[in-house]
mmCIF file of C-alpha atoms in Angstrom:
data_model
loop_
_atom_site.group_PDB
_atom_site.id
_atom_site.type_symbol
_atom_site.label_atom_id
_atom_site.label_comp_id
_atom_site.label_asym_id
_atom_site.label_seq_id
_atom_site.Cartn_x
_atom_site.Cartn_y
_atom_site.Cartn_z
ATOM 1 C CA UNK D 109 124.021 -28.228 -14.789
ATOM 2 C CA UNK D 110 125.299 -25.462 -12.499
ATOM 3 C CA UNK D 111 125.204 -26.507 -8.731
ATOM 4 C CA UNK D 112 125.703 -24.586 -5.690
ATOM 5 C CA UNK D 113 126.862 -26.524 -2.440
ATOM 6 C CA UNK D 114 126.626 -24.930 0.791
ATOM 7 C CA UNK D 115 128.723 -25.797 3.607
ATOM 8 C CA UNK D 116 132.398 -26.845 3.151
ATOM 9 C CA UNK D 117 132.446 -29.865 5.715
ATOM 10 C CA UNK D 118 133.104 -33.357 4.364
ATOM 11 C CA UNK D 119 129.304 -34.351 3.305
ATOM 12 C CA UNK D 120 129.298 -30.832 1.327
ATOM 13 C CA UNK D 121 132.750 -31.582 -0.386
ATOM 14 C CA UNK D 122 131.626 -35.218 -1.166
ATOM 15 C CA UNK D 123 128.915 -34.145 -3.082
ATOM 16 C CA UNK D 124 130.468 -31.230 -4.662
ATOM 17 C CA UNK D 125 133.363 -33.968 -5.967
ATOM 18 C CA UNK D 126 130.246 -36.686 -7.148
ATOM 19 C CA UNK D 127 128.849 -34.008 -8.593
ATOM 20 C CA UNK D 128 131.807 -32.530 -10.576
ATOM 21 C CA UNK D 129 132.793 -36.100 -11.369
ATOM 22 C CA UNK D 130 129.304 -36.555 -13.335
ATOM 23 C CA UNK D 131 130.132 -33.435 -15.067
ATOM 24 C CA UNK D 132 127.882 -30.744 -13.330
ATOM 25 C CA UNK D 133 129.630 -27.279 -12.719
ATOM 26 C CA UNK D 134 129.991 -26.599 -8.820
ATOM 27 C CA UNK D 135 130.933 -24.186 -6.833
ATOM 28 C CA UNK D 136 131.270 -24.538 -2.760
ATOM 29 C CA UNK D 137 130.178 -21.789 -0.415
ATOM 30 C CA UNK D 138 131.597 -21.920 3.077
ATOM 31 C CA UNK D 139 130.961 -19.123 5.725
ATOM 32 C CA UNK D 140 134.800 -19.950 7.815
ATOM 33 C CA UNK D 141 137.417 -22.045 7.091
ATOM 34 C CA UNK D 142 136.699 -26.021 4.878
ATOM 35 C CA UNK D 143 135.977 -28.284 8.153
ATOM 36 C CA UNK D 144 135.294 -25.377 10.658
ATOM 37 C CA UNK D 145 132.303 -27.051 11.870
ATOM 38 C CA UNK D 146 131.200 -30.193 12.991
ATOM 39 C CA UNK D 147 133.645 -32.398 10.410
ATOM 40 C CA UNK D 148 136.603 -30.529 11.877
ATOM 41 C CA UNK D 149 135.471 -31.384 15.495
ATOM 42 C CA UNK D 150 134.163 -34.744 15.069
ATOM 43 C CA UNK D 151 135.804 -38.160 16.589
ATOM 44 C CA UNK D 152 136.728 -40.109 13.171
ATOM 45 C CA UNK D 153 135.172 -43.722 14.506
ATOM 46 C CA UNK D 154 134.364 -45.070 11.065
ATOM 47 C CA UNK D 155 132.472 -48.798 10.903
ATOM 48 C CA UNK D 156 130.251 -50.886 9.418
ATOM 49 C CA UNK D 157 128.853 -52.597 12.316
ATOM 50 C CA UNK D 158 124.920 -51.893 11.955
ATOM 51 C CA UNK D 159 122.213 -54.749 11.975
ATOM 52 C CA UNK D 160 119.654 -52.499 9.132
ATOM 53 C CA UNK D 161 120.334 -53.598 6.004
ATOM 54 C CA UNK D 162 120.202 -49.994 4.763
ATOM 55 C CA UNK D 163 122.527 -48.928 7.160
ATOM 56 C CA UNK D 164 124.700 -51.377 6.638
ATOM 57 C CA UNK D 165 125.022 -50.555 3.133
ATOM 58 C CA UNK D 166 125.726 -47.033 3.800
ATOM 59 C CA UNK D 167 128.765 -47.946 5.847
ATOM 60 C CA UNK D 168 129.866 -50.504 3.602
ATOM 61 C CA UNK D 169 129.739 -48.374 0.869
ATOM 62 C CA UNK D 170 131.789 -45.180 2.798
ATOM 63 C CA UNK D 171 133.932 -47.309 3.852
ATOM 64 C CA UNK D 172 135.260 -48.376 0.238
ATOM 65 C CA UNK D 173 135.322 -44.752 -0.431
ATOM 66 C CA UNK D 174 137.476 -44.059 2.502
ATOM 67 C CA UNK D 175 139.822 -46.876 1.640
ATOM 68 C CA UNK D 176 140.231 -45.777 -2.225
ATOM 69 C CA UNK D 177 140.939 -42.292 -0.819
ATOM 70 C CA UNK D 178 143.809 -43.890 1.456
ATOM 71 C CA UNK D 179 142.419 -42.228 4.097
ATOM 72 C CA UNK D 180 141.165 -45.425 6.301
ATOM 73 C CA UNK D 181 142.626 -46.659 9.143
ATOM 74 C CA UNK D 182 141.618 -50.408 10.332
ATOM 75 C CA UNK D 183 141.099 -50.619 14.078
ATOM 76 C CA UNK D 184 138.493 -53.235 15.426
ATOM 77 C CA UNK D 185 135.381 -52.004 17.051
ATOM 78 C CA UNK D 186 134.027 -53.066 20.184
ATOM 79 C CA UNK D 187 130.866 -52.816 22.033
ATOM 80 C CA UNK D 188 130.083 -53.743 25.290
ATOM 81 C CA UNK D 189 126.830 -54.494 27.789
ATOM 82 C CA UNK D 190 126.434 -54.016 31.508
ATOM 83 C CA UNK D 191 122.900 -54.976 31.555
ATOM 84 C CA UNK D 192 120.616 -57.429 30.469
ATOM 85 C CA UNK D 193 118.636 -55.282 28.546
ATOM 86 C CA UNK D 194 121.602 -54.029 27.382
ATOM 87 C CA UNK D 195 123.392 -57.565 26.359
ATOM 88 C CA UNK D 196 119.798 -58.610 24.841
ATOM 89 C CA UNK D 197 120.108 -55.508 22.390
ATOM 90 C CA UNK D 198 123.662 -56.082 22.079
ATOM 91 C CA UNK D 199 122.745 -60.030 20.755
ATOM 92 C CA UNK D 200 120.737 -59.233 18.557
ATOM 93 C CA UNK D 201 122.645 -56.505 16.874
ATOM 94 C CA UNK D 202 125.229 -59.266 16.280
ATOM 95 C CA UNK D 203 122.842 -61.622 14.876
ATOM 96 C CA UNK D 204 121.386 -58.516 12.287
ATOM 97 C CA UNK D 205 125.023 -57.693 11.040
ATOM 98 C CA UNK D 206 125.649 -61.006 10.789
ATOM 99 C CA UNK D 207 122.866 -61.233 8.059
ATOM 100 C CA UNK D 208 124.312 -58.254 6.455
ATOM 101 C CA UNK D 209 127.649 -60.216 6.083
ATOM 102 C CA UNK D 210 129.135 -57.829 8.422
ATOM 103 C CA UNK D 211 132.708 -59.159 9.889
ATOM 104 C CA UNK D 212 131.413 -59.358 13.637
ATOM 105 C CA UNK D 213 131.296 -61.334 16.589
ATOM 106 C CA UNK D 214 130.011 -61.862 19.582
ATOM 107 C CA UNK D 215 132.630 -62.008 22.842
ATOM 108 C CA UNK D 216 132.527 -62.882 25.873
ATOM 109 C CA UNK D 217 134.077 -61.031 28.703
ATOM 110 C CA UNK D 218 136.712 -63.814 29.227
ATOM 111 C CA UNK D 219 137.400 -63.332 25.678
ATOM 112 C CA UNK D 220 137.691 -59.642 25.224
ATOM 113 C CA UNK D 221 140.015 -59.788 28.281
ATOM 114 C CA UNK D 222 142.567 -62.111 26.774
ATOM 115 C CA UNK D 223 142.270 -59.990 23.667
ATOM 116 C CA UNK D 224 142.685 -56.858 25.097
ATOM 117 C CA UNK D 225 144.406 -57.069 28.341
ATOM 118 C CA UNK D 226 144.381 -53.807 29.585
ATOM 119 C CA UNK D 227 140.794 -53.765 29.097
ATOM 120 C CA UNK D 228 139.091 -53.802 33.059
ATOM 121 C CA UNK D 229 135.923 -56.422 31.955
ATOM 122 C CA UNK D 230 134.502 -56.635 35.668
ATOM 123 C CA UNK D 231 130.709 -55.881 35.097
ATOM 124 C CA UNK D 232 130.293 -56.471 31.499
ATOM 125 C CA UNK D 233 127.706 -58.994 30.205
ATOM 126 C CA UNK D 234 128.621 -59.123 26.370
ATOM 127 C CA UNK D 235 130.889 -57.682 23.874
ATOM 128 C CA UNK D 236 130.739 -57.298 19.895
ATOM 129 C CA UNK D 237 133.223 -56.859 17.889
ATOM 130 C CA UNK D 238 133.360 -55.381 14.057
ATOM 131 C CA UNK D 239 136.756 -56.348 12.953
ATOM 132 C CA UNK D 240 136.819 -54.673 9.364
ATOM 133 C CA UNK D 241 136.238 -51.312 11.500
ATOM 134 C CA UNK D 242 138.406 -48.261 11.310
ATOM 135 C CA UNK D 243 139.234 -44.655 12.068
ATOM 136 C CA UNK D 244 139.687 -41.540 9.987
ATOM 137 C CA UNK D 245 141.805 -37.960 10.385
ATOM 138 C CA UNK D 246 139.052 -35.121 10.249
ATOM 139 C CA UNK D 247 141.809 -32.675 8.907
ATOM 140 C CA UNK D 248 142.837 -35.157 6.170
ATOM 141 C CA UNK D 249 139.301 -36.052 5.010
ATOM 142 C CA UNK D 250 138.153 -32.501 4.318
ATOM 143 C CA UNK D 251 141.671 -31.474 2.836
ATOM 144 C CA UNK D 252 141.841 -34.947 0.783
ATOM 145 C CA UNK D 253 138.353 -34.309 -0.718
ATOM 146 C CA UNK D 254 138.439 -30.638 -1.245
ATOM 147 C CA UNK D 255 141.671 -31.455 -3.306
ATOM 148 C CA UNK D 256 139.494 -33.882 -4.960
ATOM 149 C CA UNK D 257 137.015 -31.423 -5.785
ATOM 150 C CA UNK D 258 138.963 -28.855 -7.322
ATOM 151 C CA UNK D 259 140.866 -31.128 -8.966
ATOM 152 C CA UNK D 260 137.945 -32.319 -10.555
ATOM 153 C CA UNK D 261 136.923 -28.560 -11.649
ATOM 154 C CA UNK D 262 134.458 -27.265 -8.208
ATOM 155 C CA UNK D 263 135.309 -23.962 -7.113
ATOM 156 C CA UNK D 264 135.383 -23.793 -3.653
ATOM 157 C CA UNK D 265 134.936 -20.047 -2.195
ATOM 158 C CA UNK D 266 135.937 -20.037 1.883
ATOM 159 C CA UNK D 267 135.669 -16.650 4.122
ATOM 160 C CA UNK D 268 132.147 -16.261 2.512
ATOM 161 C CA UNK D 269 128.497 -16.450 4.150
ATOM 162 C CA UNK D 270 125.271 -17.043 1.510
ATOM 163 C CA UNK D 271 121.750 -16.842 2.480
ATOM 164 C CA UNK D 272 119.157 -17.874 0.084
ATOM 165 C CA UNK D 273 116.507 -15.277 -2.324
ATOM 166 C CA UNK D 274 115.173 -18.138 -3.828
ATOM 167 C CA UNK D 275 115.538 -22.056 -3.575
ATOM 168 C CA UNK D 276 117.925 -21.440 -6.368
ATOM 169 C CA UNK D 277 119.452 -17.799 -5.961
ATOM 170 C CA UNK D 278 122.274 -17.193 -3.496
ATOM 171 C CA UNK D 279 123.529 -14.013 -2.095
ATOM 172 C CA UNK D 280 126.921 -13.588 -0.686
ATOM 173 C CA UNK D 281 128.111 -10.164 0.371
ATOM 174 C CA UNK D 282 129.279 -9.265 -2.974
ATOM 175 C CA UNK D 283 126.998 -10.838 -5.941
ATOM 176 C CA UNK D 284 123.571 -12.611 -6.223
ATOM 177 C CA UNK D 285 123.807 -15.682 -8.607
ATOM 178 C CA UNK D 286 121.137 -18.341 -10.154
ATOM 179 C CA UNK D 287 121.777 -21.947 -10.125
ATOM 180 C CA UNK D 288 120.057 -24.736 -11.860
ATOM 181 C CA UNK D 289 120.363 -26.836 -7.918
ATOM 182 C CA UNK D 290 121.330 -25.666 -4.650
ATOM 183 C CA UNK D 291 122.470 -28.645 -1.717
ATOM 184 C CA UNK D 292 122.851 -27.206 1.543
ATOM 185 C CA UNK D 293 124.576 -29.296 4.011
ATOM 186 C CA UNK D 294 125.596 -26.446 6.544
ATOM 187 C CA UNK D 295 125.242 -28.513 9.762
ATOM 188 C CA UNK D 296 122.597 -26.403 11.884
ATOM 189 C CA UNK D 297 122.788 -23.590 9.849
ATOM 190 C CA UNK D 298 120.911 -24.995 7.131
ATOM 191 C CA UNK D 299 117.773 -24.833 9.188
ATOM 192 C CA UNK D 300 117.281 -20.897 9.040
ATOM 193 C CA UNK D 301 119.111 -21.105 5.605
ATOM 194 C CA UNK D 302 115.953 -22.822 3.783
ATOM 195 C CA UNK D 303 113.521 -21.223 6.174
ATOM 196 C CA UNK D 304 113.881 -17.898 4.559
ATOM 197 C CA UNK D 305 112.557 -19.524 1.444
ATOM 198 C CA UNK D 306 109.734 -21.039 3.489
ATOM 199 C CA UNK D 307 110.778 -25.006 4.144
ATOM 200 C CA UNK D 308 110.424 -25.810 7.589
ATOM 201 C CA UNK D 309 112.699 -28.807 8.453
ATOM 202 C CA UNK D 310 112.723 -31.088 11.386
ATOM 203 C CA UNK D 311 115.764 -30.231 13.218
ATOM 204 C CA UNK D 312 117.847 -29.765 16.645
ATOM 205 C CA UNK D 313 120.884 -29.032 17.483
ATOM 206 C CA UNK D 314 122.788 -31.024 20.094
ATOM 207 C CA UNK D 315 126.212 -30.108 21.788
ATOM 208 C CA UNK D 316 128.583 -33.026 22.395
ATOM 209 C CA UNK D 317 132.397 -33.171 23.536
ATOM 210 C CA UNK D 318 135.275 -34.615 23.401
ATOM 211 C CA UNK D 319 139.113 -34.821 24.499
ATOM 212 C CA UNK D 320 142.106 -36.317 24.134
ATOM 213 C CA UNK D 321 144.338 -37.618 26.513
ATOM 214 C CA UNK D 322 148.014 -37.487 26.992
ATOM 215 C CA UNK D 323 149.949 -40.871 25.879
ATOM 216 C CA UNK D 324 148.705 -43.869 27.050
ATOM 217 C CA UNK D 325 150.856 -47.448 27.078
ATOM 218 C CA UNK D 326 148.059 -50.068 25.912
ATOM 219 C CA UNK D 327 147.002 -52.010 23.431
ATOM 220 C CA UNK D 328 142.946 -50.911 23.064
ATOM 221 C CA UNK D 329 140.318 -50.703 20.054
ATOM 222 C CA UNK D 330 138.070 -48.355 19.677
ATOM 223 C CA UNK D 331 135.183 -48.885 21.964
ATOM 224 C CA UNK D 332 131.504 -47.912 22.925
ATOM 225 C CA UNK D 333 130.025 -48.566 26.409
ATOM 226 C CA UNK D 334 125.882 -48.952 25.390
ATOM 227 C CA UNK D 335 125.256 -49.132 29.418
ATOM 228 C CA UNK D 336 127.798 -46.126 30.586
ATOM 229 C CA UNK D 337 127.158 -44.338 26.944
ATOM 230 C CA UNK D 338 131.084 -43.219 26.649
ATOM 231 C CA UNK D 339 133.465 -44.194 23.925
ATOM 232 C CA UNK D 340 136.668 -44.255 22.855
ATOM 233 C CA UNK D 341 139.068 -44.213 19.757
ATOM 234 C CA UNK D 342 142.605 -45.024 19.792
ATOM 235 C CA UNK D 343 144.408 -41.669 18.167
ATOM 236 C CA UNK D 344 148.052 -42.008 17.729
ATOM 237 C CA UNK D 345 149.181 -42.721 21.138
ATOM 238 C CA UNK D 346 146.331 -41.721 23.044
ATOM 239 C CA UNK D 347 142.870 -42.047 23.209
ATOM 240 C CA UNK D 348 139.971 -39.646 21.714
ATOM 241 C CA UNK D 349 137.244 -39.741 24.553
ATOM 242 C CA UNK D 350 133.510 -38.446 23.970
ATOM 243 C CA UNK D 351 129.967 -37.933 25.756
ATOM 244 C CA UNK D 352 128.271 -35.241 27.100
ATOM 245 C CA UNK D 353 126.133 -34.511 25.014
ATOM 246 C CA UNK D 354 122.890 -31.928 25.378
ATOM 247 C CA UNK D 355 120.589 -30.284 23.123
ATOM 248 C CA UNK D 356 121.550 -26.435 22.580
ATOM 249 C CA UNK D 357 120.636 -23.126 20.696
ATOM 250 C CA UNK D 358 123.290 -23.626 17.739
ATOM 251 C CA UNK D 359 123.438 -19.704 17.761
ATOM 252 C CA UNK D 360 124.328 -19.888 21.771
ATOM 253 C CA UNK D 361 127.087 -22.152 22.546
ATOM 254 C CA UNK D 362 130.361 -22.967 24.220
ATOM 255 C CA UNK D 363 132.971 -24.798 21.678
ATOM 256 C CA UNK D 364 135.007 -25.509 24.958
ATOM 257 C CA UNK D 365 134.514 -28.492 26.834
ATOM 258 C CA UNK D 366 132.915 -28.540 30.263
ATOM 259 C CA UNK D 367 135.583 -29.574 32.918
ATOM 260 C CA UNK D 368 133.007 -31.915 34.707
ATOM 261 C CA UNK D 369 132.747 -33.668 31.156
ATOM 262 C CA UNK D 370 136.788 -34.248 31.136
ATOM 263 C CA UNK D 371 136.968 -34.919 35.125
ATOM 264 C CA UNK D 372 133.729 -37.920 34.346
ATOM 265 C CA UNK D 373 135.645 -39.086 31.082
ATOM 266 C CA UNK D 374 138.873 -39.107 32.457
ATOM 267 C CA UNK D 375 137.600 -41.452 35.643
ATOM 268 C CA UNK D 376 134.950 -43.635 32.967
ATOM 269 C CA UNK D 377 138.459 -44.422 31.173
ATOM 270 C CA UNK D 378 140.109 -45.317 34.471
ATOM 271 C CA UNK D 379 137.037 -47.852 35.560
ATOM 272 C CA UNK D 380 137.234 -49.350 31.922
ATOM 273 C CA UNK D 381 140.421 -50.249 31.435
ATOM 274 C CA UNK D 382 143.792 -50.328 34.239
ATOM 275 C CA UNK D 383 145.192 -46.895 32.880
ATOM 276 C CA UNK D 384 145.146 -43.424 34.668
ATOM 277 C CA UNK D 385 145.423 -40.858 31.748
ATOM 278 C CA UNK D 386 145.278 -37.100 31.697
ATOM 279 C CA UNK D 387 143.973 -34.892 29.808
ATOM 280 C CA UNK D 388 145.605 -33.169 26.931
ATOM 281 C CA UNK D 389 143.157 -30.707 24.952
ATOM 282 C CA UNK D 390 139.604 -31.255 25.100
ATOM 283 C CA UNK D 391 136.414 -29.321 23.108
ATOM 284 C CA UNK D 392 133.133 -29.422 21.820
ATOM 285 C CA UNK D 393 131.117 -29.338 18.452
ATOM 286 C CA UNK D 394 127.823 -28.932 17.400
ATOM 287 C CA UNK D 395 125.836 -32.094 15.910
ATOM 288 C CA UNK D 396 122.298 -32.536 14.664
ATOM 289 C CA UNK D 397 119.235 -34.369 15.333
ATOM 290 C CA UNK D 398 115.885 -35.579 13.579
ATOM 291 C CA UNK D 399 113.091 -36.792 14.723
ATOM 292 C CA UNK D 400 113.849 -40.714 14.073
ATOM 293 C CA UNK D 401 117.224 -40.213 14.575
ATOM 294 C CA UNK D 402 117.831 -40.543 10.459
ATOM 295 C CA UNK D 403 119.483 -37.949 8.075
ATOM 296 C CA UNK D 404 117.878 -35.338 6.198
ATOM 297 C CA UNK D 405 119.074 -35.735 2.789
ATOM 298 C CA UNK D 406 117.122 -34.894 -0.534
ATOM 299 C CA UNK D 407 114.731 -32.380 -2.203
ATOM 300 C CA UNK D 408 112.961 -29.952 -0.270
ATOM 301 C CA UNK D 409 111.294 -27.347 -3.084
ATOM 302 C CA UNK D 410 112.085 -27.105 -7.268
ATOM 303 C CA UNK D 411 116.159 -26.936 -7.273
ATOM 304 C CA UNK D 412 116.880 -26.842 -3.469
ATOM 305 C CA UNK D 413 117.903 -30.119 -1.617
ATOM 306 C CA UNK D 414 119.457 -30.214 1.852
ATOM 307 C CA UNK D 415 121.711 -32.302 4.103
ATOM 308 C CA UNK D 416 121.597 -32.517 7.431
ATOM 309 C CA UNK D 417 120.520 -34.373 10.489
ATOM 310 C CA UNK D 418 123.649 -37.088 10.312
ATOM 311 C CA UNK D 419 123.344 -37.384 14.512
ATOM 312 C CA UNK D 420 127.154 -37.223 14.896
ATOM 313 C CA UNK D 421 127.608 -39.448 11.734
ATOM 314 C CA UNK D 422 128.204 -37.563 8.964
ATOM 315 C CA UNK D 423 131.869 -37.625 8.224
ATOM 316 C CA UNK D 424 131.705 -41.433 8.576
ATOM 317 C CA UNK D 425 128.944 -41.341 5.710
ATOM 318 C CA UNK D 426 130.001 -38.523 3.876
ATOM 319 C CA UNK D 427 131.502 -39.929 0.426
ATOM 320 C CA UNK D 428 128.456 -43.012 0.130
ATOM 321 C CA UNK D 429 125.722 -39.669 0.496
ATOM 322 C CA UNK D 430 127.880 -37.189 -1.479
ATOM 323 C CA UNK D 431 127.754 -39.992 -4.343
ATOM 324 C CA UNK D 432 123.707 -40.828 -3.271
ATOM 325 C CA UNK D 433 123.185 -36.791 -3.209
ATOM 326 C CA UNK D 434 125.059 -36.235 -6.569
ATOM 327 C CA UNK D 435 123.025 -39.079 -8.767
ATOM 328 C CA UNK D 436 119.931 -37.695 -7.295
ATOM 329 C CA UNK D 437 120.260 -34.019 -7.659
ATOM 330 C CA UNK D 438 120.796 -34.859 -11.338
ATOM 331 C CA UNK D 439 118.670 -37.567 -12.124
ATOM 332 C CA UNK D 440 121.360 -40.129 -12.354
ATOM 333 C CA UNK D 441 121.264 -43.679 -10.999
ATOM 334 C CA UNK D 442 123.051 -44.485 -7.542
ATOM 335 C CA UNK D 443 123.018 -48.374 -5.700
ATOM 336 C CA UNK D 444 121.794 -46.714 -2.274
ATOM 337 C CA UNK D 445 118.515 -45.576 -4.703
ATOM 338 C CA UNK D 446 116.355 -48.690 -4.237
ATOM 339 C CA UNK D 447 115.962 -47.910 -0.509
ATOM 340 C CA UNK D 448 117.487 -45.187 1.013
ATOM 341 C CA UNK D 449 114.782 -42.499 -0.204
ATOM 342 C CA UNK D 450 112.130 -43.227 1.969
ATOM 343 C CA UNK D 451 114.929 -43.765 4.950
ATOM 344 C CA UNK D 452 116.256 -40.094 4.832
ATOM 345 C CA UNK D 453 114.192 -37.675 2.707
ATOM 346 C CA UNK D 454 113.459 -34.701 4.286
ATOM 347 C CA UNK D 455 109.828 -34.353 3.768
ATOM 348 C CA UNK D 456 108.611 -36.975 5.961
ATOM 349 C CA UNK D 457 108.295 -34.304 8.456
ATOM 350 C CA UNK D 458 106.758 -31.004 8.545
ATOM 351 C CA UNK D 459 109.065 -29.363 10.287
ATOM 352 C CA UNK D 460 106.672 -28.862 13.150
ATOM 353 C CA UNK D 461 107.261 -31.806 14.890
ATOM 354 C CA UNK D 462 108.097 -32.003 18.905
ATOM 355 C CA UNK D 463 111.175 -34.002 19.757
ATOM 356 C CA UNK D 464 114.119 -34.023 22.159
ATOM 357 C CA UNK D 465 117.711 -33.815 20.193
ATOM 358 C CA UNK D 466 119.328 -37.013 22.034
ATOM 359 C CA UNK D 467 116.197 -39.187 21.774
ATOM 360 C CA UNK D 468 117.859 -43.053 20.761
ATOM 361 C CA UNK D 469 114.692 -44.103 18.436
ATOM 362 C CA UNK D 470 116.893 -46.486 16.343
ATOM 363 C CA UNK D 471 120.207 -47.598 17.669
ATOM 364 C CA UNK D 472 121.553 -48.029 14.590
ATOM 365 C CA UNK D 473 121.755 -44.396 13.322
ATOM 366 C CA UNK D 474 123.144 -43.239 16.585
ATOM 367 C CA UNK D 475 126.220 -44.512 19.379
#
């Protein structure tokens, strides 16, 4: 079979390298550079701490990619409360992983403080923490996997914009070509991509940013406030920060971060923990959003599937839905098949539907 994959980010280059693996012949059509969009902007948390079984199988199953790929790095997870409602959620979340054999527990504040002493635990109820978490290098994922890929036999054109003639008939600036199958997982873009061959898909756009800080002297996991709705990864020395997120026209928006967002992350970090960091380069990316806050992923019209809709998540999922995209795309069988259809195909919308882009429907698909 002859596959075209558009969008060179690391869900596209997953399931070109599934695909090519399974012996289909593939070639990759990115518009800019591999990992120009949101892979090359995104934070790298990576974890398996979700109380769905579904989800949880997802992660699992990324996660072995990741680690096979070398490309894993363990660093716990934690989760805190401020609230009751909060801590309630937080409980139960434990209790759901917990069934899912996830390696989590429950802390209290006493506890997380003697773990993590630099850690300010004034005003938190309840902590969680996924111990077989871990973080990834953007950069290295899409270079690892695109080496993968052509290793394997893709072809992977860069510098080179498509639109579609037919659900199966691509046009770049030079040549118009047939394929039996076309994926495209181009982030935002892939919503007036399919719309020119008349599928509507349910989809928003949402801006969020991030920065890093200058060297920091502490011990810390990476860490998600569910009351202040901040986190934080540990990234060499320093700390990746995030938040600030807001629903945007993807053709209209700023890829630099706001300063209020770095002068509000900046003092978050500073009530969280007994540190006083600065920045040192922040930005912003684009993400995108469904309806129920679940992926997009499957067959949209005869040959054409899409990708999309990962709500920040997609480079932590990327090789378990490259491998789920590839088996289905050619009729193969995947262990994410039983279940995972019903949870992400596209057509369980119309593509008409009324939402707002940071909606929090199910906790589980979103931080």
């Amino acid at each position: 079979m002859n596959v075209a994959v558009v969008g060179g980010g690391a869900v596209g280059l997953s399931t070109a390298a599934a695909l090519v693996r399974r012996g289909a012949s593939v070639t990759v059509f990115e518009r800019d550079g591999l990992g120009s969009g949101a892979s090359g902007r995104a934070a790298g948390l990576c974890y398996d701490a979700f109380a769905d079984d579904v989800d949880a199988a997802v992660a699992a199953d990324a996660l072995a990619r990741y680690r096979d790929l070398n490309l894993f790095e363990p660093q716990p997870y934690v989760w805190v409360a401020r609230d009751e409602s909060d801590a309630t959620a937080v409980r139960e979340q434990i209790a759901g992983m917990r069934r899912n054999g996830v390696a989590v527990e429950a802390l209290t504040p006493a506890e997380l403080g003697d773990r993590y002493p630099a850690l300010d635990i004034s005003g938190i109820e309840v902590a969680g923490l996924a111990r077989d978490a871990g973080v990834l290098d953007p950069d290295a994922v899409v270079a690892t996997l695109a080496e993968q890929a052509r290793a394997d036999g893709a072809n992977i054109e860069t510098g080179t914009p498509v639109s579609l003639a037919s659900p199966t008939t691509v046009e770049t600036p030079d040549e118009t070509r047939t394929f039996d199958a076309v994926i495209v997982a181009a982030g935002p873009q892939t919503k007036p991509l399919v719309a020119a061959v008349g599928v509507s898909l349910a989809l928003k756009a949402y801006r969020a940013q991030a920065l890093v800080t200058e060297p920091v002297d502490a011990a810390l996991p990476s860490f998600y406030d569910a009351t202040r709705e901040f986190y934080w990864r540990p990234k060499a020395d320093a700390l990746l920060v995030g938040d600030g997120a807001h629903e945007v026209d993807p053709t209209e928006w700023n890829p630099e971060a706001d300063a209020e967002f770095v002068t509000r992350s900046l003092d978050r970090v500073e009530q969280s923990t007994a540190l006083s960091p600065a920045c040192d380069r922040a930005w912003s990316g684009l993400c995108t959003a469904t309806p129920d806050g679940a992926p997009l992923a499957g067959q949209v019209a005869d040959g054409l599937w899409v990708a999309t809709g990962w709500q920040g998540h997609g480079l932590m999922r990327a090789p378990a839905m490259g491998d789920y995209l590839a088996a289905d795309v050619l009729n193969r069988p995947n262990p994410l098949s039983e279940h995972l259809p019903d949870r992400v195909d596209p057509t369980r919308f119309d593509g008409s539907e009324e939402f707002a882009a940071l909606d929090d429907p199910t906790r589980d698909w979103n931080e």
